[in-house]
XYZ file of C-alpha atoms in Angstrom:
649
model
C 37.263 101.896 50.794
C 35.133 99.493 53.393
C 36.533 99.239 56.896
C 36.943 95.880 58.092
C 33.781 94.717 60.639
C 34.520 90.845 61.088
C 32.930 91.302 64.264
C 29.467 92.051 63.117
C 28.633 88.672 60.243
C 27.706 86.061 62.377
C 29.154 82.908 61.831
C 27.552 80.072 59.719
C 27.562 76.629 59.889
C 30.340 74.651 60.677
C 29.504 71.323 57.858
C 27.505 72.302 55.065
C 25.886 68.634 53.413
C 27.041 68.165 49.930
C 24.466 69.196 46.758
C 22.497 71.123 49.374
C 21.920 74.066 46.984
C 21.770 72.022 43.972
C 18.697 72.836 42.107
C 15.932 69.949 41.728
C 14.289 68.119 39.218
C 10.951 69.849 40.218
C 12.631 72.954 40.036
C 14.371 72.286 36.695
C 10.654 71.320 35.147
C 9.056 74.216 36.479
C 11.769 76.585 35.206
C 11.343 74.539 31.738
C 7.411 74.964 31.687
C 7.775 78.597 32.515
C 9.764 79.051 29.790
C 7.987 77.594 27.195
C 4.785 79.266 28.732
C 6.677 82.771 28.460
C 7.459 81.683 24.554
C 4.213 80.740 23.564
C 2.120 84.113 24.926
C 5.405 85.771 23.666
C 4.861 84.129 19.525
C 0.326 84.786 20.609
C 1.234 88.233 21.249
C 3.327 89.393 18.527
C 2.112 87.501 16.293
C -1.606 88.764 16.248
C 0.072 91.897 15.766
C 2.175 90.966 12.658
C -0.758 89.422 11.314
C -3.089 92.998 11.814
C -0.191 94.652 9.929
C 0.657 92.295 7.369
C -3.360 92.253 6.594
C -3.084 96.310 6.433
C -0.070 96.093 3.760
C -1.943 93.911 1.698
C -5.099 95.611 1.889
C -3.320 98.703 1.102
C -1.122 97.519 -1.747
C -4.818 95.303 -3.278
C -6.522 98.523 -2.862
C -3.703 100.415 -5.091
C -4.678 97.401 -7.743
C -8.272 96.819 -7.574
C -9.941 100.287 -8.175
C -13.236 98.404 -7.686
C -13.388 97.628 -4.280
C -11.121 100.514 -2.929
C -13.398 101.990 -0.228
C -14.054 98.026 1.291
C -10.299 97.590 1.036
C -9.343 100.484 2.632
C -11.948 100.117 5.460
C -10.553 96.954 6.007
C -6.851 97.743 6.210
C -8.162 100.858 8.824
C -9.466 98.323 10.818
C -6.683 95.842 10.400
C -4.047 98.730 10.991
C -6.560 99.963 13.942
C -5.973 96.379 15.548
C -2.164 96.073 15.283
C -1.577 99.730 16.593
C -3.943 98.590 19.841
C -1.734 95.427 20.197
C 1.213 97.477 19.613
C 0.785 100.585 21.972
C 1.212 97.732 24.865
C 4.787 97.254 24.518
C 4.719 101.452 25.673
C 2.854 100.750 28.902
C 6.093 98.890 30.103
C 7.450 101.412 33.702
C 10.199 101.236 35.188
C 10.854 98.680 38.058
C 12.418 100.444 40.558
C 11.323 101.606 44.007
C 10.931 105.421 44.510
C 10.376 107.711 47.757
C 12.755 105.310 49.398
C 16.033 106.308 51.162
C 19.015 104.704 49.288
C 22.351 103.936 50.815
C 25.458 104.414 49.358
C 29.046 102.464 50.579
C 30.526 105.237 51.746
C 27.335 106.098 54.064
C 27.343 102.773 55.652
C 30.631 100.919 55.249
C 29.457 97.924 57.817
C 26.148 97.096 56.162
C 27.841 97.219 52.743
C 30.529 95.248 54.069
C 28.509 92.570 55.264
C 26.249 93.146 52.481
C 28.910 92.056 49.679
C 30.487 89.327 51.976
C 26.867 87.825 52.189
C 26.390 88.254 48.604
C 29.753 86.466 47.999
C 29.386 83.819 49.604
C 25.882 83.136 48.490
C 27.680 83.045 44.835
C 25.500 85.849 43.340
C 26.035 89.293 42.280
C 26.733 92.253 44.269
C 23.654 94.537 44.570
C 23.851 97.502 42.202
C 21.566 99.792 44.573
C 20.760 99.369 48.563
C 17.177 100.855 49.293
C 15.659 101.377 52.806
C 11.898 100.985 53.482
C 9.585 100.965 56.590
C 8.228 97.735 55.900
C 8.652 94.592 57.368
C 9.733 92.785 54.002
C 13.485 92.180 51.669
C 12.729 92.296 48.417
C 15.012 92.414 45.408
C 13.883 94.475 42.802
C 14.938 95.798 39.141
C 14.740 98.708 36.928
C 12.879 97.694 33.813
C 12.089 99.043 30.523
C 11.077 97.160 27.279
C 15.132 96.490 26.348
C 14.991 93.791 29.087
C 13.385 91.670 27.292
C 16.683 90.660 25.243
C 19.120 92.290 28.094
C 19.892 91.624 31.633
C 19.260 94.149 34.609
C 21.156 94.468 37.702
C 19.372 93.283 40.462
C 18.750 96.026 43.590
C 18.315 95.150 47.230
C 15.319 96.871 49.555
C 15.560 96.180 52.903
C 12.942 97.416 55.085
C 13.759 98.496 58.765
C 10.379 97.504 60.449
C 12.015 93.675 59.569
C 15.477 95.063 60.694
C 13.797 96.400 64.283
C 12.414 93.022 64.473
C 14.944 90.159 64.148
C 18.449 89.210 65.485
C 21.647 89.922 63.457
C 21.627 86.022 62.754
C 18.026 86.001 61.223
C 18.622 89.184 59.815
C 21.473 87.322 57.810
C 19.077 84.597 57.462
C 16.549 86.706 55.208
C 18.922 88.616 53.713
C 20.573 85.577 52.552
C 17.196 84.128 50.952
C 17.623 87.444 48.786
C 20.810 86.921 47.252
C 19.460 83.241 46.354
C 17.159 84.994 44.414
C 19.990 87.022 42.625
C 21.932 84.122 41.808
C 19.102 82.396 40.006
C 18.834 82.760 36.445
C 15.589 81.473 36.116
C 14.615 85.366 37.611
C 15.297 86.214 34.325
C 11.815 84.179 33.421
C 10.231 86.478 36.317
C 11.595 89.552 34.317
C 10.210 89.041 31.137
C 6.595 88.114 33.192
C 6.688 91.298 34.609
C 7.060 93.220 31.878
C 4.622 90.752 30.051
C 2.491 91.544 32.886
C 2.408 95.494 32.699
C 2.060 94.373 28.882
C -1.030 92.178 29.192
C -2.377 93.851 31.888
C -2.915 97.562 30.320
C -4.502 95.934 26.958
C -7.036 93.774 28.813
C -7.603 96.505 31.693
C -7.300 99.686 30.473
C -9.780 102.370 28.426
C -7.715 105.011 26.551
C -8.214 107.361 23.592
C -8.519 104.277 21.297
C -11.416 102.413 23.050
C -13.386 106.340 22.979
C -12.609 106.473 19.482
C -13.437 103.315 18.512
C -16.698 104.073 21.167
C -17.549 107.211 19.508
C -17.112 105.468 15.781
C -19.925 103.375 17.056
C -22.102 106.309 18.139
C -22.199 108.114 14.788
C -24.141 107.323 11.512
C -25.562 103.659 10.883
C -23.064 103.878 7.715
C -20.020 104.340 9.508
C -21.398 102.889 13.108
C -21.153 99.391 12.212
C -16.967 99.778 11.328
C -17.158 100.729 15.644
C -19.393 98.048 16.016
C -16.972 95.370 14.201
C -13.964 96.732 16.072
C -15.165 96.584 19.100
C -15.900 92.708 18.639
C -12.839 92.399 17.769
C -10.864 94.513 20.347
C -13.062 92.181 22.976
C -11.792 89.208 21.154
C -8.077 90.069 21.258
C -8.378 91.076 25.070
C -10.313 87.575 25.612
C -7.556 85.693 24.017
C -4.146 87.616 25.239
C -5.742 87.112 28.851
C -6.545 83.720 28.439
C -2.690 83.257 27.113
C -1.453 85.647 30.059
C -3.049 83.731 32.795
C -1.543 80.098 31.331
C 1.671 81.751 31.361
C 1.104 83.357 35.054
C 0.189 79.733 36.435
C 3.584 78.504 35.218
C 5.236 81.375 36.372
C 3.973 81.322 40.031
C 4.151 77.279 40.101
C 8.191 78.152 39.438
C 7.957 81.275 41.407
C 7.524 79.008 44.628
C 10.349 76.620 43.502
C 12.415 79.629 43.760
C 11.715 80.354 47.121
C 12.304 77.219 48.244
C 15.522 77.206 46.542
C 16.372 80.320 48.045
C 15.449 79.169 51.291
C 18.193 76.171 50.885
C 20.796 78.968 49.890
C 19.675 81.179 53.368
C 20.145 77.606 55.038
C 23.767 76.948 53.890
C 24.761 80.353 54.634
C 22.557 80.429 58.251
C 21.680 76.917 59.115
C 17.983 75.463 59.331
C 16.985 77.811 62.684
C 17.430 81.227 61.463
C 15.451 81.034 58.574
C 12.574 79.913 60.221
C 12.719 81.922 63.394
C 12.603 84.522 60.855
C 9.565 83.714 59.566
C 7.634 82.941 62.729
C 8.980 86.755 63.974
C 7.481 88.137 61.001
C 3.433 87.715 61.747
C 4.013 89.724 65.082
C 6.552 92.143 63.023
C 3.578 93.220 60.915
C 0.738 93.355 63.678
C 2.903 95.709 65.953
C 3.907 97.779 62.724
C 0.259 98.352 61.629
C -0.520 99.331 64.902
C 2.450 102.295 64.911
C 1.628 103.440 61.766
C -2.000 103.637 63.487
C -1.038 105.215 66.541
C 1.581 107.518 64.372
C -0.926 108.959 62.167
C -3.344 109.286 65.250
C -0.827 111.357 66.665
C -0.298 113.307 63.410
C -3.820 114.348 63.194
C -3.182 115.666 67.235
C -0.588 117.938 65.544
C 2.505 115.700 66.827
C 5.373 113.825 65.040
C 7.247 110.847 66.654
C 11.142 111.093 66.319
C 11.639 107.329 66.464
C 8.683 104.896 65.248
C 10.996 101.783 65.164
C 11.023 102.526 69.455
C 6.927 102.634 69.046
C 6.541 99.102 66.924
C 9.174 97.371 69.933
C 6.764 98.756 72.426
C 3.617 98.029 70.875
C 5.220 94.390 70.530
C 5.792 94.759 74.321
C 2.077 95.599 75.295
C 0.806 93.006 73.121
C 2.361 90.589 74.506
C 0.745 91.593 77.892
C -2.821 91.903 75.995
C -2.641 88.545 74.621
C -1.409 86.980 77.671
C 1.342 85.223 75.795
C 5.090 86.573 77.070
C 6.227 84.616 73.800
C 4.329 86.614 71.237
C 7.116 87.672 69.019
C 9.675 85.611 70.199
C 10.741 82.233 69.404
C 9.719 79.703 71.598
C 13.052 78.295 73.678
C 14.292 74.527 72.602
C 16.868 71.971 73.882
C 19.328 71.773 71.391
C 19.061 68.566 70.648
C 15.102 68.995 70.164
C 15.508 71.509 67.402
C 15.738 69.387 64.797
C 11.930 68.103 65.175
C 10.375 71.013 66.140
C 8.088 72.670 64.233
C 6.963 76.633 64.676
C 4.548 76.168 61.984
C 1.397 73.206 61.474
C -0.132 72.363 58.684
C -4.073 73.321 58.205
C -6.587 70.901 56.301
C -7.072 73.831 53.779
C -5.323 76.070 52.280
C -5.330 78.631 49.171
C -5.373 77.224 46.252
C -1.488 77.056 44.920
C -1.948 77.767 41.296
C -1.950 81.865 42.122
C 0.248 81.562 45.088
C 4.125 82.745 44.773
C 5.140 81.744 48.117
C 4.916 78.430 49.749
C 3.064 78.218 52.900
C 5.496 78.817 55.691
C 5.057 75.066 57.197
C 6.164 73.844 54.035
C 9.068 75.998 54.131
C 10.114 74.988 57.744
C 9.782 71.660 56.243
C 12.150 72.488 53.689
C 14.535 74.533 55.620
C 15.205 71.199 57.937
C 14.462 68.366 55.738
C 18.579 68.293 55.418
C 19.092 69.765 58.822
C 22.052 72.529 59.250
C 22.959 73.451 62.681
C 24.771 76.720 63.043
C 25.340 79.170 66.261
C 22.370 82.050 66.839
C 23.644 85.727 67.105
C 21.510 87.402 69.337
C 22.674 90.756 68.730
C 20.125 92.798 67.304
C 19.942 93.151 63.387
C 20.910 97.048 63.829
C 24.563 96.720 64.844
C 24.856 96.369 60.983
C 24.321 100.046 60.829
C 26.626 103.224 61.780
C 24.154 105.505 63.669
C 21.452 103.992 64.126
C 19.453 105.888 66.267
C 20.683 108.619 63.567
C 19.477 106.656 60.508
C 15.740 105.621 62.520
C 15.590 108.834 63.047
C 15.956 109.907 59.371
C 13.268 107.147 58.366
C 11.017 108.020 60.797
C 10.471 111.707 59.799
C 10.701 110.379 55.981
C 7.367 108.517 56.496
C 5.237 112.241 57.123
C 4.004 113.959 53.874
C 4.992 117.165 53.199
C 1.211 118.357 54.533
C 3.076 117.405 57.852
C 6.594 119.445 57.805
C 5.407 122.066 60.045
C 4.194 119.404 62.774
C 6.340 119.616 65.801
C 8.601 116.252 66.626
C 7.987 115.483 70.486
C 10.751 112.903 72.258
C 10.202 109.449 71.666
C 10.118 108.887 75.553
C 6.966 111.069 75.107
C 5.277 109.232 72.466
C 5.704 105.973 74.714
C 4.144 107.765 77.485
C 1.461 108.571 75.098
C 1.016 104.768 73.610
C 1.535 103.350 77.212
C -1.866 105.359 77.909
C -3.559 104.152 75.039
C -2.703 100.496 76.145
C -4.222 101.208 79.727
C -7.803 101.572 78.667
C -9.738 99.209 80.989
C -11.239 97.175 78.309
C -7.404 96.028 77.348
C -6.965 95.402 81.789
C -5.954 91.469 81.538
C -8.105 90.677 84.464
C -10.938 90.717 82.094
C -9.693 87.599 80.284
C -9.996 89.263 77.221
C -13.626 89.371 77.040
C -13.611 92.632 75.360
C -10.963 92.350 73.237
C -12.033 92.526 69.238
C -16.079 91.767 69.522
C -18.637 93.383 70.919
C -20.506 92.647 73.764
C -23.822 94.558 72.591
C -24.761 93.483 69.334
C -25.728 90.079 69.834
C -29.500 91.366 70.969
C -31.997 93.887 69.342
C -33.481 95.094 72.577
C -31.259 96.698 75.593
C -33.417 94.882 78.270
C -32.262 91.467 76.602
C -29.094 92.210 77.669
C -29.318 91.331 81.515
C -30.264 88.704 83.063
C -33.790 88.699 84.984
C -34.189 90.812 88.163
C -32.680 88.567 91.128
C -31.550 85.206 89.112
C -27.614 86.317 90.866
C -26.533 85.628 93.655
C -25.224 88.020 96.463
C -21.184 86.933 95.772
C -21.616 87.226 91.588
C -18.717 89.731 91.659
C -16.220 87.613 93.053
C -16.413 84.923 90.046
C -17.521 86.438 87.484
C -14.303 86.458 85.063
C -12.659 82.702 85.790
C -9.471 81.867 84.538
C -11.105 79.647 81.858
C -12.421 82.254 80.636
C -9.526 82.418 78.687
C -9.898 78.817 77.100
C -13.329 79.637 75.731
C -12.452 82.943 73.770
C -9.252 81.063 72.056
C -12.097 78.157 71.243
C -14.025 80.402 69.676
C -10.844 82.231 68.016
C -10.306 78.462 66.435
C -13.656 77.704 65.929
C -14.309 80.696 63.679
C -11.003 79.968 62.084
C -12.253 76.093 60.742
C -15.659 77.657 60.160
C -14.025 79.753 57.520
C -11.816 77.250 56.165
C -14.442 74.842 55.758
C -16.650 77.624 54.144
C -14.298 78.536 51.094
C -13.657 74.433 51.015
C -17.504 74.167 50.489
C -17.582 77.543 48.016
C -14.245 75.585 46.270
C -12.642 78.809 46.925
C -9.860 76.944 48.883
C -8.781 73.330 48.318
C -7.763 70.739 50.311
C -4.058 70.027 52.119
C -3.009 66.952 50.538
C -4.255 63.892 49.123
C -5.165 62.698 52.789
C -7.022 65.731 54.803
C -8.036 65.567 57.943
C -10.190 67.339 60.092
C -10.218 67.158 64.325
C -8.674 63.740 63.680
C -10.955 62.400 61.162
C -10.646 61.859 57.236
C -12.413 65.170 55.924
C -14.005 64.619 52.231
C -15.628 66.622 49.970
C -19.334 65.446 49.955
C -18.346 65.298 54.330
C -17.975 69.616 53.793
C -21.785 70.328 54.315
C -21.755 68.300 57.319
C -18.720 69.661 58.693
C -20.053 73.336 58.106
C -23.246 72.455 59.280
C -21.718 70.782 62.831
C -19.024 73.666 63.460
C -22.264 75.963 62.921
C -23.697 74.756 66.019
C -20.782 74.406 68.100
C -20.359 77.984 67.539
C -23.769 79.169 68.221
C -23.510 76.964 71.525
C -19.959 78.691 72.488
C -21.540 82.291 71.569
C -24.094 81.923 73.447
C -22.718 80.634 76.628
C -20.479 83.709 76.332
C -23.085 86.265 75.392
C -24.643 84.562 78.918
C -21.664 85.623 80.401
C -21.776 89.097 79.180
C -25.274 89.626 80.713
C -24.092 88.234 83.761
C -21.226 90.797 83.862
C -23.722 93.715 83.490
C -26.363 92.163 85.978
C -24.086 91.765 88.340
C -22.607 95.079 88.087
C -26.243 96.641 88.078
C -26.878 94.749 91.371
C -24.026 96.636 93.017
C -25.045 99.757 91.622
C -29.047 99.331 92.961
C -27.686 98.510 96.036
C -24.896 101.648 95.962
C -28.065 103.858 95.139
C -27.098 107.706 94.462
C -28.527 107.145 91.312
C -25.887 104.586 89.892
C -28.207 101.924 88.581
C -29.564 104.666 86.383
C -26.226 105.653 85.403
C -24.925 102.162 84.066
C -28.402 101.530 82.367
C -27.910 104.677 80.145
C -24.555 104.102 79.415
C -25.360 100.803 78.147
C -28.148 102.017 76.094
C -25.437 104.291 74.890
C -23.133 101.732 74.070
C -26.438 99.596 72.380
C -27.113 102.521 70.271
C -23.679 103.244 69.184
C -22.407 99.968 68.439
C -25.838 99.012 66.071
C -25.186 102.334 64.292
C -21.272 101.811 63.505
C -22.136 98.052 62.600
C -25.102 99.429 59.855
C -22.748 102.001 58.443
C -19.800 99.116 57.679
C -22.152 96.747 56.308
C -24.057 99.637 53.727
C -20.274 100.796 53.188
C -19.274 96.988 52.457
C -22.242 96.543 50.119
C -21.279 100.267 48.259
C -17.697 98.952 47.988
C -18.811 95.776 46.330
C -21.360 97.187 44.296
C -18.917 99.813 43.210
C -16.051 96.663 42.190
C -18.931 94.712 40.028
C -20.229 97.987 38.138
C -17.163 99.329 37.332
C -14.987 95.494 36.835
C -15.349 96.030 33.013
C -14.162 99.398 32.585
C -17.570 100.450 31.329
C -20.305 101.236 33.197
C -24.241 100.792 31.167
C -26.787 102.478 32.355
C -28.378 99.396 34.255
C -25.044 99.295 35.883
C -25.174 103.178 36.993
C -28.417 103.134 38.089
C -27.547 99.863 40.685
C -24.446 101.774 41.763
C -26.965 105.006 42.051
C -29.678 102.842 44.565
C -26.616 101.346 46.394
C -25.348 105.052 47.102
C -28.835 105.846 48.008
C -28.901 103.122 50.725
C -25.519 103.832 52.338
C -26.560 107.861 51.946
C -30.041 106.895 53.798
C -28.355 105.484 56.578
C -25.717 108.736 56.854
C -28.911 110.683 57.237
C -30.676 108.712 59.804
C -27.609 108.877 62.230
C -27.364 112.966 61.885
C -31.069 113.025 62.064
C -31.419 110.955 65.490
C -28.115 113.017 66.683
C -30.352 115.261 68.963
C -32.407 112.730 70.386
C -28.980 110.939 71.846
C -28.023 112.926 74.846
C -25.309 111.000 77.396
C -25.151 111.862 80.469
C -22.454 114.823 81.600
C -19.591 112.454 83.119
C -20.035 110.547 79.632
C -19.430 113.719 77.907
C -16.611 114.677 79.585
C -14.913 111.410 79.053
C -15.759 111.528 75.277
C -14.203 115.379 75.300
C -17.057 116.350 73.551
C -19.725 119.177 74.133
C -23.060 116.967 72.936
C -23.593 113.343 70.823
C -24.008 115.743 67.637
C-alpha cells in the first residue's frame, strides 16, 4: 500500500491549450513510412531465406528423381541449405533488452517515488512502469526486455532513471524529464522501435559477425581445387546476402530515426502539458554541465581508487565539482538557468541555432534548439518547484550511499570508504593547482603553452625587449575575451571543415554565417578566412605566453640565487615533456585508426596485417625512445619533490 505524498508532485499548469498532445501529420507520415520500411526488410529478410530452403527441397526431392545429376544436385541443395541456415541462425542472435548491474526499486522500498511515479504516469495517459531501475548516469531512458516473441507480442515498458540527472535538476524538471518518458510509453508507434531493435541485433550479427559458419565455409575454400571452388561460390554469395540485408537495414534505419525524432518531439509536448514549456527546457540546458561535472567524479573517483580510497557519496563530489567549475570558468551561471522576468520567458531562448549541424538522417534526437522551439511554440506557463529532485526519495543520503559503493568492482571491496567531507577536502585540493588560479584568465586552462615552438629559446622574448613594470599587466582582463574568441573560432573552423568534407550539412534552406548568406562553393573561402583569423589570434596569444615567461625570467635574473637558472630548466622540462606526451597521442591515434580500417571487415589479409604490424612498429619506436632518453632527463631536486618521485625514469 503507497502512503499518500501530495506534497512532493509539483503542480502543473493551470490551462492546458486544446489538441496540444495530438499527434501531427508529420508524425503520422513518419510513423507510416517506418512501418512500411520495417515490412519491406521484414518480407527481404525472410524471404531470401524461404527461397534458400525451398531451393534445398527441390534440389533434394530432383536429386531423389534424376540419378544423373545427383552429386550437382546435391551440391547445390548443400549450398542452398548452407545459405538459409546462415540467414536463419540471425533470428538466435536476438538478447534480451533489459538493463543489468543496475539497482532496481521495488514499491514497497520507495513508496514516494512510486507514488509520484504512477500519478505521473497517469496522468500522462500511459502505462504504469513494470520495473523502476537506478543508474549513475545523467540520462531517463525507458527500456524493454526483448526476445524474438516480440515481434508478434507486446512488452512492458521499464523505467531507468539515473541519479547523476536526479543530483542535478529541481523536483519540477525532474518531473519535466520524467514526464518526456512516459510520452514515450504511451506511444504505440514504440512498438515500430521494438521490432527495429530486434531487427537491428538481427541485421547487425549477419553483416558483422564471423562465426563457425564463415571458418567453415573459409576452410571449404582452403582445401582441394575440387571441393575449393563450392567455398569459393559461397562465399560470393554469403557477401552478397550481407550486401543486400544491409543495404535493406539501413533504408529501414533512416525511416526509423526520421520517426524516432518525431517521437521525441511528441514526447516533449506530453512533458509540456504535464510541466509547462520552462521545465523541459531548463532541463535540457542543466544537462551539458550534468555530464561535464559527472565525468570529472568518475575521474577523480577512480583516481582516488587507484590511491587505495573509496568515496561514500559521489553524488556530493559531481555538486562540488559543478561548484569549482563554475569558479574555473568564470561563469557563476554554469549549471544553472539563467534568471528571466516572467513575462520575458516566453521569448527566450537557452539554446541558438548553428549554421551546421549533423546530418539528420542518423540522428534520433532533435537538436535541443529545435526542441526549445517546440516546447514553446504553444507556450504553457506553469509554477517552478525548486526543491531538489531527491525529496522524491526516502533516505536519500541512504540510497546515494548504496549507489555510490555499487559503482566499485569487486577488485575494489577491500578499499577503505573515507567520509565524504574528506573526499571534498581532497577534490578542493585538486581544484587549487595554480594553473586553475582565476587570476590567470584562463590562459592555461586546456592548451598548452609549450608546443607551439620546436626550440626552448623561441619561447621568450629577446633579452631586454620588457619593460621594468611587465609584471603588473601582464594578464589583462581581456584576456578573457581572446581565449573565448578562440574557443568560437575553433568551434566554426570545425563546422565549416565537415561542411567542406560534406560530413555535416547545412541549417536550413537559408544559412548564414557571421551575418552573411554562407553557400556551398563560399565553404573554401570561409575555411580558408577563419584559417587566418586563427593563426593571427594564436599567435598574438603564443606572444603573450613568451611575454609571461620573459617577464618572469627578468625577475628571477634580477632575484639572482640562481633562480633564472631554475625557471629555464623547468621550462625545458615542461618543453620536453609536453612534445613527448603530444608524439605518443598522435602514434596512439594513428595505431587506433589503423587498427579500425584493418580489422572493419572482420578479416584481416596479409597486406592488411603487415600495415597494422609497421603501424605498431611506429607507436612501439616512439615507447622506446622515451625510456631510452629517461636518463638523460634529470629535474632539478625541488622538481622532484613536487613530482613525488625519486628520478624522471
Amino acid at each position: 500500500m503507497l502512503t499518500s505524498t501530495p506534497d512532493i508532485y509539483p503542480a502543473g499548469p493551470q490551462t492546458i491549450p486544446e489538441h496540444l498532445t495530438k499527434p501531427t501529420a508529420r508524425y503520422r507520415l513518419q510513423a507510416w513510412i517506418a512501418l512500411l520500411s520495417l515490412l519491406s526488410f521484414v518480407v527481404l529478410y525472410f524471404g531470401l531465406a524461404y527461397w534458400f530452403g525451398h531451393q534445398a527441397w527441390a534440389m533434394v526431392n530432383l536429386a531423389i528423381r534424376d540419378q544423373e545429376h545427383v552429386f550437382v544436385d546435391l551440391v547445390v541443395a548443400a549450398i542452398s541449405a548452407a545459405l538459409a541456415v546462415f540467414l536463419v541462425k540471425g533470428l538466435f542472435s536476438v538478447k534480451q533488452g533489459a538493463q543489468s548491474g543496475h539497482l532496481e526499486l521495488r514499491p514497497e522500498e520507495e513508496p514516494a517515488l512510486f507514488e509520484f511515479l504512477y500519478k505521473l504516469a497517469d496522468d500522462a495517459h500511459a502505462p504504469r512502469p513494470h520495473r523502476v531501475l537506478l543508474s549513475e548516469s545523467v540520462n531517463a531512458a525507458v527500456f524493454y526486455d526483448l526476445s524474438i516473441a516480440n515481434l508478434l507480442f507486446p512488452t512492458r515498458k521499464n523505467l531507468l532513471v539515473g541519479l547523476a540527472l536526479v543530483n542535478t535538476l529541481t523536483i519540477a524538471e525532474f518531473k519535466a524529464v520524467l514526464a518526456h518518458e512516459f510520452g514515450h510509453f504511451a506511444q504505440r508507434s514504440m512498438a515500430v522501435g521494438r521490432w527495429v531493435y530486434i531487427a537491428q541485433q538481427v541485421a547487425g550479427h549477419l553483416v558483422s559477425q564471423r562465426d563457425a559458419f564463415d571458418k567453415f565455409v573459409d576452410g571449404l575454400s582452403r582445401i582441394d581445387l575440387r571441393i575449393a571452388w563450392v567455398g569459393w561460390l559461397l562465399q560470393l554469395l554469403v557477401w552478397s546476402i550481407r550486401s543486400l540485408v544491409e543495404l535493406g537495414f539501413r533504408a529501414l534505419v533512416i525511416a526509423e530515426r526520421a520517426l524516432s525524432r518525431e517521437m521525441e518531439m511528441q514526447a516533449d509536448l506530453v512533458a509540456v502539458s504535464l510541466t509547462g514549456s520552462e521545465a523541459l527546457t531548463h532541463a535540457l540546458y542543466k544537462l551539458g554541465p550534468g555530464e561535464a561535472a559527472w565525468g570529472r567524479t568518475m575521474s577523480f573517483v577512480g583516481e582516488e581508487c587507484a590511491r587505495n580510497r573509496k568515496i561514500a557519496d559521489v553524488f556530493a563530489i559531481q555538486s562540488r565539482v559543478l561548484e569549482h567549475l563554475r569558479v574555473v570558468y568564470g561563469d557563476l551561471q554554469y549549471g544553472r538557468v539563467p534568471p528571466v522576468a516572467r513575462e520575458e520567458a516566453p521569448a527566450r531562448r537557452l539554446f541558438k541555432a548553428d549554421f551546421a549541424r549533423p546530418p539528420q538522417m542518423w540522428a534520433t534526437h532533435p537538436l535541443n534548439h529545435e526542441r526549445e522551439e517546440n516546447a514553446k511554440r504553444t507556450y504553457v506557463e506553469a509554477p517552478l518547484d525548486e526543491r531538489s529532485a531527491w525529496v522524491v526519495f526516502r533516505d536519500a543520503a541512504a540510497l546515494r550511499e548504496k549507489a555510490s559503493l555499487g559503482l566499485y568492482n569487486e577488485a575494489a571491496a577491500k578499499v577503505p570508504v573515507i567520509a565524504t567531507s574528506e573526499a571534498i577536502e581532497r577534490l578542493d585540493a585538486e581544484f587549487r593547482r595554480e594553473f586553475l588560479n582565476r587570476f590567470y584568465r584562463g590562459t592555461y586552462l586546456g592548451r598548452s603553452v609549450v608546443r607551439s615552438k620546436a626550440k626552448v629559446e623561441d619561447l621568450y622574448e629577446p633579452a631586454g625587449s620588457l619593460p621594468p613594470d611587465a609584471l603588473d599587466t601582464i594578464y589583462p582582463a581581456a584576456l578573457s575575451q581572446q581565449f573565448e574568441a578562440l574557443r568560437e573560432m575553433q568551434r566554426e573552423r570545425a563546422m565549416l571543415k565537415a561542411l567542406e568534407r560534406g560530413a555535416w550539412q547545412m541549417a536550413g534552406n537559408s544559412t548564414y554565417f557571421r551575418g552573411k548568406p554562407l553557400r556551398r562553393k563560399d565553404l573554401p573561402g570561409a575555411v580558408a578566412g577563419i584559417e587566418r583569423e586563427l593563426a593571427q589570434l594564436e599567435e598574438r596569444l603564443n606572444a603573450h605566453d613568451r611575454t609571461c615567461r620573459s617577464a618572469h625570467l627578468m625577475v628571477a635574473r634580477a632575484s639572482g640565487g640562481g633562480w633564472e637558472a631554475y625557471l629555464k630548466g623547468q621550462l625545458s622540462l615542461m618543453h620536453y615533456a609536453d612534445h613527448c606526451a603530444a608524439d605518443l597521442r598522435d602514434m596512439q591515434g594513428m595505431l587506433s585508426n589503423v587498427y579500425q580500417v584493418v580489422t572493419a571487415a572482420g578479416k584481416v589479409s596479409k597486406e592488411k596485417f603487415e600495415r597494422l604490424h609497421s603501424a605498431c612498429g611506429d607507436m612501439y619506436r616512439c615507447l622506446s625512445a622515451v625510456y631510452v632518453e629517461a636518463p638523460k632527463v634529470v629535474p632539478a631536486q625541488a622538481v622532484l619533490e613536487r613530482l613525488g618521485a625519486a628520478g624522471w625514469h
